[in-house]
Structure formats: C-alpha cells, structure tokens
Coordinates of C-alpha atoms and ligand atoms in Angstrom, one line a residue:
M27 CA -0.2 -0.3 0.2
K28 CA 1.1 3.5 -0.8
K29 CA 2.4 5.5 2.1
I30 CA 1.5 8.9 2.9
S31 CA 3.3 10.8 5.2
W32 CA 1.6 14.2 6.7
W33 CA 5.3 15.8 7.3
E34 CA 8.5 15.6 7.3
P35 CA 11.5 17.7 7.9
M36 CA 14.4 17.8 5.5
I37 CA 17.6 18.3 6.3
G38 CA 20.3 18.7 3.0
E39 CA 23.7 18.4 2.8
S40 CA 24.2 22.1 3.6
E41 CA 22.8 21.6 7.3
R42 CA 25.0 19.0 7.1
A43 CA 28.3 21.5 6.4
L44 CA 27.3 24.5 7.8
V45 CA 26.9 22.6 10.9
N46 CA 30.2 20.8 10.7
D47 CA 31.4 24.6 10.5
V48 CA 30.5 25.6 13.5
L49 CA 32.3 22.2 14.8
A50 CA 35.1 22.7 13.7
S51 CA 34.9 26.3 15.0
N52 CA 35.0 25.3 18.5
F53 CA 32.4 28.1 18.8
I54 CA 29.1 26.1 19.2
N55 CA 27.2 28.8 21.2
D56 CA 25.3 32.2 20.5
G57 CA 27.2 33.6 18.4
K58 CA 28.5 34.8 14.5
V59 CA 26.0 32.0 12.2
T60 CA 23.4 33.2 14.9
T61 CA 23.6 37.0 14.2
D62 CA 23.9 35.6 10.5
F63 CA 21.2 34.0 10.6
E64 CA 19.1 37.2 12.1
N65 CA 20.3 39.5 9.6
R66 CA 19.4 37.2 6.9
L67 CA 15.8 37.1 7.7
A68 CA 15.7 40.3 8.8
D69 CA 16.5 40.8 4.9
L70 CA 13.7 38.3 3.9
L71 CA 10.7 39.2 6.1
E72 CA 11.3 42.6 5.7
C73 CA 11.9 44.0 9.0
R74 CA 14.4 46.0 11.3
H75 CA 15.1 43.6 13.8
V76 CA 15.6 39.9 14.1
V77 CA 16.0 38.6 18.0
A78 CA 16.8 34.4 17.4
V79 CA 15.5 32.6 20.7
T80 CA 14.6 29.1 21.8
S81 CA 11.2 28.5 20.4
G82 CA 8.1 30.0 19.3
T83 CA 6.6 30.0 22.5
A84 CA 9.8 31.8 24.3
A85 CA 9.3 34.4 21.7
L86 CA 5.7 35.1 22.7
F87 CA 6.7 35.0 26.0
M88 CA 9.7 37.2 25.6
S89 CA 7.1 39.6 24.0
L90 CA 4.8 39.8 26.5
A91 CA 8.2 40.2 29.0
V92 CA 9.4 43.5 27.1
L93 CA 5.7 45.0 27.5
N94 CA 5.5 44.6 30.9
I95 CA 2.7 42.6 30.9
G96 CA 1.9 40.1 34.0
P97 CA 0.4 39.7 37.1
G98 CA -3.3 41.0 36.8
D99 CA -3.3 42.0 33.2
E100 CA -5.1 40.1 30.5
V101 CA -4.2 39.1 27.5
I102 CA -6.8 37.8 24.4
V103 CA -6.3 34.9 22.6
P104 CA -8.1 32.5 20.0
D105 CA -10.2 29.6 21.8
A106 CA -8.0 27.7 18.6
T107 CA -4.9 27.5 18.6
F108 CA -1.5 25.2 19.6
I109 CA -1.6 25.4 23.8
A110 CA 1.5 27.4 23.6
T111 CA 0.2 30.4 22.6
V112 CA -2.1 30.0 26.1
N113 CA 0.8 28.7 28.1
A114 CA 3.3 31.8 26.9
V115 CA 0.5 34.3 28.5
A116 CA 0.3 31.8 31.7
M117 CA 4.0 31.7 32.2
S118 CA 4.0 35.9 31.9
G119 CA 2.0 35.4 35.0
A120 CA -1.0 37.2 33.4
T121 CA -4.1 35.8 32.4
P122 CA -5.4 34.4 29.2
V123 CA -9.1 35.7 28.1
L124 CA -10.1 33.2 25.4
A125 CA -11.9 34.5 22.3
D126 CA -14.0 32.7 19.4
I127 CA -12.7 32.4 16.0
D128 CA -14.0 33.3 12.7
P129 CA -15.4 30.2 11.1
V130 CA -14.2 30.1 7.6
R131 CA -10.6 31.4 8.5
L132 CA -10.6 30.0 11.5
T133 CA -8.4 32.9 12.9
L134 CA -9.2 35.0 16.1
S135 CA -12.9 36.7 15.7
P136 CA -12.6 40.6 15.3
E137 CA -16.1 40.8 17.0
S138 CA -14.8 38.5 19.6
V139 CA -12.2 40.0 20.8
S140 CA -14.4 43.4 20.6
A141 CA -16.8 41.5 23.6
A142 CA -13.8 40.0 25.2
I143 CA -12.0 43.7 26.3
T144 CA -12.2 44.8 29.9
P145 CA -10.1 47.7 32.2
K146 CA -7.3 44.6 32.5
T147 CA -6.8 43.9 29.0
K148 CA -3.6 44.6 27.5
A149 CA -2.6 42.8 24.5
V150 CA -4.2 40.7 21.8
I151 CA -2.7 37.6 20.6
P152 CA -4.0 36.7 16.9
V153 CA -2.6 33.2 15.4
H154 CA -1.9 32.8 11.7
V155 CA -3.3 29.7 11.6
S156 CA -1.7 27.3 9.3
G157 CA -0.4 30.4 7.3
R158 CA -3.5 31.9 6.8
A159 CA -3.4 35.6 7.9
A160 CA -5.6 36.6 10.9
D161 CA -7.9 39.7 9.8
M162 CA -4.8 41.9 11.0
E163 CA -6.6 45.1 9.6
K164 CA -9.7 44.9 12.0
I165 CA -8.0 43.6 14.8
T166 CA -5.3 46.1 14.9
K167 CA -8.0 48.8 14.5
I168 CA -9.5 47.7 17.2
A169 CA -6.3 47.6 19.7
E170 CA -5.4 51.1 18.4
A171 CA -9.1 52.3 19.5
H172 CA -8.7 50.5 23.0
G173 CA -4.6 51.0 23.3
L174 CA -3.9 47.7 23.3
H175 CA -0.2 46.1 22.2
V176 CA -0.8 43.3 19.4
I177 CA 1.8 40.3 19.5
E178 CA 1.4 38.0 16.4
D179 CA 1.7 34.5 16.3
A180 CA 3.0 33.4 13.7
A181 CA 4.7 30.6 14.4
E182 CA 2.7 28.6 11.4
A183 CA 3.4 31.9 9.2
F184 CA 7.2 32.0 8.3
M185 CA 7.4 34.4 4.8
S186 CA 3.5 34.1 5.0
K187 CA 1.9 37.7 3.8
G188 CA -1.4 39.4 4.2
G189 CA -2.5 42.6 3.5
G190 CA 0.8 43.2 1.5
R191 CA 3.0 42.8 3.9
Y192 CA 4.7 39.8 5.3
L193 CA 2.7 38.2 8.8
G194 CA 4.9 39.0 11.7
A195 CA 4.8 43.1 10.9
F196 CA 1.9 44.3 11.8
G197 CA 2.2 43.7 15.5
V198 CA 4.8 45.2 18.3
T199 CA 6.1 41.9 17.7
G200 CA 6.0 38.7 15.0
C201 CA 7.1 35.4 16.6
F202 CA 8.1 32.6 14.9
S203 CA 8.7 29.0 15.2
F204 CA 11.1 27.0 13.7
S205 CA 10.4 23.4 15.7
P206 CA 10.2 20.5 13.2
L207 CA 6.7 20.8 11.4
K208 CA 7.6 24.5 10.0
L209 CA 8.7 25.4 7.0
I210 CA 12.2 25.6 8.3
T211 CA 13.4 23.7 11.8
T212 CA 16.3 24.3 13.9
G213 CA 15.0 21.1 15.7
Q214 CA 14.1 23.9 18.3
G215 CA 14.3 27.1 17.6
G216 CA 12.2 31.0 16.6
V217 CA 12.4 33.9 16.2
V218 CA 11.3 37.9 17.3
T219 CA 10.6 40.1 14.9
T220 CA 10.1 44.1 15.4
N221 CA 10.7 47.4 13.8
D222 CA 11.3 48.5 17.5
E223 CA 14.7 49.4 18.0
A224 CA 13.9 49.7 22.2
V225 CA 12.1 46.6 21.9
M226 CA 15.1 44.7 20.0
N227 CA 17.3 45.6 22.8
R228 CA 15.0 44.5 25.6
L229 CA 14.8 41.4 23.7
R230 CA 18.5 40.7 23.9
Q231 CA 18.7 41.2 27.3
I232 CA 15.9 39.3 28.1
K233 CA 17.0 36.7 26.0
D234 CA 20.7 36.7 27.7
Q235 CA 20.3 37.1 31.7
G236 CA 19.3 40.5 31.5
R237 CA 22.7 41.7 29.9
L238 CA 23.4 43.6 26.7
G239 CA 26.1 42.5 24.5
R240 CA 28.1 39.6 24.7
S241 CA 29.7 38.7 28.6
T242 CA 33.2 39.6 29.5
G243 CA 33.2 38.1 33.0
V244 CA 31.0 38.0 36.0
D245 CA 31.8 40.8 38.3
Y246 CA 29.3 43.6 36.7
V247 CA 26.2 45.1 37.0
I248 CA 23.9 43.5 34.8
P249 CA 20.8 46.2 34.7
S250 CA 17.8 44.5 34.4
I251 CA 16.0 40.8 34.8
G252 CA 16.6 38.6 32.0
Y253 CA 16.5 34.5 31.6
N254 CA 18.2 31.9 28.5
F255 CA 16.5 32.0 25.5
K256 CA 19.5 31.8 23.1
L257 CA 19.2 30.6 19.7
T258 CA 23.5 28.6 19.4
N259 CA 25.3 28.8 15.8
L260 CA 24.9 25.0 15.7
Q261 CA 20.8 25.7 15.5
A262 CA 21.7 28.8 13.3
A263 CA 24.3 26.3 10.9
V264 CA 20.8 24.4 10.1
G265 CA 19.0 27.9 9.6
M266 CA 20.9 28.8 7.5
G267 CA 21.6 25.6 5.6
Q268 CA 17.3 25.4 5.5
L269 CA 17.1 28.7 4.0
E270 CA 19.4 27.5 0.5
T271 CA 16.1 25.7 0.2
L272 CA 13.4 28.0 1.2
D273 CA 12.5 29.1 -2.6
W274 CA 11.6 25.2 -3.1
R275 CA 10.2 24.5 0.1
M276 CA 7.1 27.3 -0.7
A277 CA 6.8 26.4 -4.4
R278 CA 6.2 22.3 -3.4
L279 CA 3.7 23.4 0.0
R280 CA 2.0 26.0 -2.8
G281 CA 1.6 23.7 -5.3
H282 CA 0.5 20.8 -3.0
Y283 CA -2.5 23.3 -1.9
R284 CA -3.5 23.8 -5.1
V285 CA -4.0 20.4 -6.4
Y286 CA -5.8 20.1 -3.2
E287 CA -7.9 23.2 -4.0
R288 CA -8.6 21.1 -7.8
E289 CA -8.9 17.8 -6.4
L290 CA -11.6 18.3 -3.8
D291 CA -13.7 20.8 -5.7
G292 CA -17.5 19.4 -5.9
I293 CA -17.2 17.1 -2.6
E294 CA -19.9 18.3 -0.5
E295 CA -19.0 17.3 3.1
I296 CA -15.3 19.3 2.6
T297 CA -14.6 23.1 2.7
L298 CA -11.9 24.5 2.3
P299 CA -11.0 27.8 4.3
G300 CA -8.2 28.1 1.6
F301 CA -5.1 30.6 0.9
D302 CA -4.6 34.0 -1.3
V303 CA -1.7 32.4 -2.6
E304 CA -2.2 35.4 -5.3
N305 CA -1.1 38.0 -2.6
G306 CA 1.5 35.9 -1.0
E307 CA 0.0 34.0 1.7
V308 CA 2.1 30.4 2.3
P309 CA 0.1 27.4 2.5
L310 CA 2.1 25.6 5.5
W311 CA -0.3 22.6 5.6
T312 CA -3.6 22.8 3.8
D313 CA -6.3 22.3 6.4
V314 CA -9.9 21.1 5.9
L315 CA -13.4 21.1 7.3
A316 CA -14.6 17.6 6.9
E317 CA -17.9 15.8 7.8
R318 CA -17.5 13.1 9.6
R319 CA -14.1 14.2 10.5
D320 CA -12.8 11.4 12.6
E321 CA -14.7 8.3 10.3
L322 CA -12.6 9.9 7.6
E323 CA -9.3 10.4 9.3
A324 CA -9.4 6.6 9.9
Y325 CA -10.4 5.6 6.6
L326 CA -7.9 7.8 5.2
R327 CA -4.9 6.0 7.9
D328 CA -6.5 3.1 7.0
N329 CA -5.6 3.4 3.3
G330 CA -1.7 4.4 4.2
I331 CA -2.5 8.0 4.4
D332 CA -1.4 10.1 7.5
S333 CA -3.4 13.4 8.3
R334 CA -4.2 15.1 11.5
R335 CA -7.0 16.6 13.6
F336 CA -7.2 20.1 14.9
W337 CA -6.3 20.8 18.5
I338 CA -8.9 20.3 20.8
P339 CA -11.0 23.9 21.8
I340 CA -8.3 25.4 24.3
H341 CA -11.3 25.7 26.9
T342 CA -11.8 22.1 26.9
Q343 CA -8.4 21.9 27.9
P344 CA -7.7 20.7 32.0
S345 CA -5.2 23.8 32.5
Y346 CA -7.7 26.5 31.0
R347 CA -11.5 24.9 31.4
A348 CA -13.7 27.4 31.3
D349 CA -17.1 25.7 32.1
G350 CA -20.0 27.4 30.8
A351 CA -18.1 28.9 27.9
N352 CA -19.8 29.3 24.9
F353 CA -17.4 29.9 21.8
P354 CA -19.8 28.0 19.2
N355 CA -17.4 28.7 15.8
C356 CA -14.6 27.2 17.8
T357 CA -16.0 23.9 18.8
Q358 CA -17.9 23.5 15.7
A359 CA -14.6 24.1 13.5
M360 CA -12.5 21.9 15.8
N361 CA -14.5 19.1 15.5
K362 CA -14.4 19.0 11.7
A363 CA -11.1 20.4 11.2
L364 CA -8.0 18.2 9.2
W365 CA -4.7 18.7 8.1
L366 CA -4.1 17.0 4.6
P367 CA -0.6 15.9 4.0
A368 CA 1.7 18.2 3.4
D369 CA 4.7 16.6 3.2
F370 CA 7.7 18.5 0.9
D371 CA 8.6 15.0 -1.1
L372 CA 5.1 14.8 -1.9
T373 CA 4.0 14.1 -6.1
E374 CA 1.1 15.5 -7.7
E375 CA 0.2 12.1 -8.0
D376 CA 0.4 11.2 -4.0
V377 CA -2.1 14.4 -3.4
K378 CA -4.3 13.2 -5.9
Y379 CA -4.2 10.0 -4.3
V380 CA -5.8 11.3 -1.0
C381 CA -8.0 13.7 -2.8
D382 CA -9.5 10.8 -4.5
T383 CA -9.3 8.4 -1.4
I384 CA -11.3 11.5 0.0
R385 CA -13.7 11.6 -2.7
E386 CA -14.0 7.6 -2.3
Y387 CA -14.9 7.6 1.4
Y388 CA -17.8 9.9 0.6
T389 CA -19.3 8.4 -2.1
K390 CA -19.3 5.0 0.1
L391 CA -21.2 6.6 2.8
A392 CA -23.8 7.9 0.6
Ligands
LIG79 C1 0.6 28.7 16.4 C2 1.7 28.2 17.4 N1 2.1 29.0 18.3 C3 2.9 28.8 19.1 C4 4.3 27.9 18.6 C5 5.2 27.2 19.5 O1 6.2 27.1 18.9 P1 7.8 26.6 20.0 O2 7.1 24.7 19.5 O3 8.9 26.6 18.8 O4 7.5 26.7 21.0 C6 3.7 26.7 17.5 C7 4.4 25.7 17.4 O5 5.2 24.8 17.9 C8 2.0 27.2 17.0 O6 1.6 25.9 16.1

C-alpha cells in the first residue's frame, strides 16, 4: 500500500556542512552564525530587527515580558490555537482570556476580541493558523481604539503575507517557530521580529540574563531581569542551510495546495478555508473542514495516509477549562478541522491519491 506521510522535516547536505563548520570553529554557543541567521531573516521578512531565540513559545513569552505584561493583566488569545500561545501568557503571570474564531478562516474573530476587552486587557495575540493571515486590519483597529498591544503568533506563518506585508510585521512583535513541522526548522528555535529598536534591545536583554552585549566576565552590574533563550550557532547553521531551499519549499507547499483545491472541488462534505496564494499567503499545511472528520481520518489511515486532527478548543483543556464558556465557532470547527498531508516530498500523484481517497470515502457513505 502507498504510504503518505503528513510531514517530514527535510535536512540537506548544506545543513550538514554548515554544522560541521561550526563544530570545527569550536564556538557552538550563540555567536556569529546566529547573528548571520538573524540578519538574513531580517532581509527576507523585510523587518528592521530579528532576535533569535530558543522557541516560538519563548518568542511569545519574551514579547509579553518586553511590554511588562504580567500578573493582574489580561491577554486575549483565540480558543483555537496550539496551547503554546496560551502557555506563554500563563508563563508571564498574566491571565489568558479566550475569544472565538472566525468560522471560515479559523483565526481570531475581531468581534469576539471586542467582546472580550475589559479594563485589565493589555494585549491581543492573533494566531495565523496554518499560515493563513488573521484579520489584522480589523484587529489592529480594535487594538488601537482600546490602547492594546498586538503580538502576532506567526509560528505557522513564516514568509506568509497578508495585506501586502509579511505576517509578523503588524504587531509590536512577530513570533516565529522553527520546530520540525515548520517551513524551515532548527530542531527547536524561533525568532522575534520587530521594527522598534528599544523593543529589540529589551528582547536581547531578556534572552540573555538581562545583559546587553557579550559577557566579558562575571563581576559587573546587570541592569535588568532576563533569562536564557539563546539560539546556538549549531542551530543557526541548520537554519542557514534550510534557507538555501526556501523557495523550493514554498513552491512545494503551494503546489500541494493547488492540487488539493482543484481535486477536492465538488466534494460537498469538504470545505476548504483556502489560502490567498496570489497575494503571498503560504499554505504551510492545507486544512479542511470535513464532515464525519474522525471517521474520514481513520479511513485515510487505513489507506496509508497520515492526516492530523486540529487541536481541541483551549477552553476544554484541563489547565484552561472554562466551563460554561461559549465559543460556538471554535467548538464546531475543531470537530471538523483536519490537516491533510503536506510533506515536501509528495508528488502531484500522491496528493491526487489523497483527494481520490477522500472522494471514495464519501461516495461509499452515500
Ligand atoms: C500557533 C503556534 N504557536 C506557538 C507555537 C510554539 O512554537 P514552539 O514549538 O517553537 O515553541 C507553535 C508551534 O509549535 C504554533 O503552531
């Protein structure tokens, strides 16, 4: 039977060679390669500053820390996201306040944001789910009207554009993840982007124990509280290698999406939230809303095809349980949402096979 994997990270010869160079240099900490990686990403994302960190979660936490958001403050997050978005808020000491999503785009609903604002609200974190832009125009307007900060969770949206700009450029900061399921990976890792120099300087302090600039010893005054969120030269070398195939990676994912869009057309039980590929949205993982989703997933598995069910709503997670909470769009969509295989290696024929299998499943049901 054909085996179709959902996703596999792709590591090439360049990564190996660049990592070997770092090993040979004997400087495996955060250093020149990390800085080169940051500069390269700033060019690619057309932003002023990039700070490399240990993960997307760290990027989100650091963004809250820069803004002095903590205990007593509220931060609005979508009910549909990877739990890291909410955990980062909890880590800051602030209270995450959940809001519903748009039923079509599956991203934070601006109306729901408005309804969740209280005098304690300090920030809102829209999430660009699967690489699809949240409604940044409306969310930014609401935030401005209420004096809220916008922090973008662009963990799934590296190189994706919305409203003519790279996602991550709308908020005070943009937070990216380079975990293994992303467009490029450094194993673990991420970056914070910003156009504000003061924010960048604070981020650099927060990522390195409150220090700014390289350590020269131990007996000196450290001006602020910080932690350790440094990305090493070794990880950055992997990232630099991955960037060599960036265009190819994006082209593969766009190609998969186009086949899905074409081949799933006409299947009544399937709805594609879709991507605005023409305007630069990068479909990291093609997602669909599927009737009888769990049975479909099992049928695909029986036919050698790996797919992934979306997260369960955050308000149903034990750590953030909100009994009586009412997020109807999220509750409905999370029962239906499925990520179809997006592995770089899939051929057009493979993607067609996935679509044919989906069609076959629903035809059998009829
Ligand atoms: C939407 C979202 N937010 C945050 C994260 C956290 O990133 P990381 O795993 O690098 O901490 C991820 C992915 O892992 C994610 O998909």
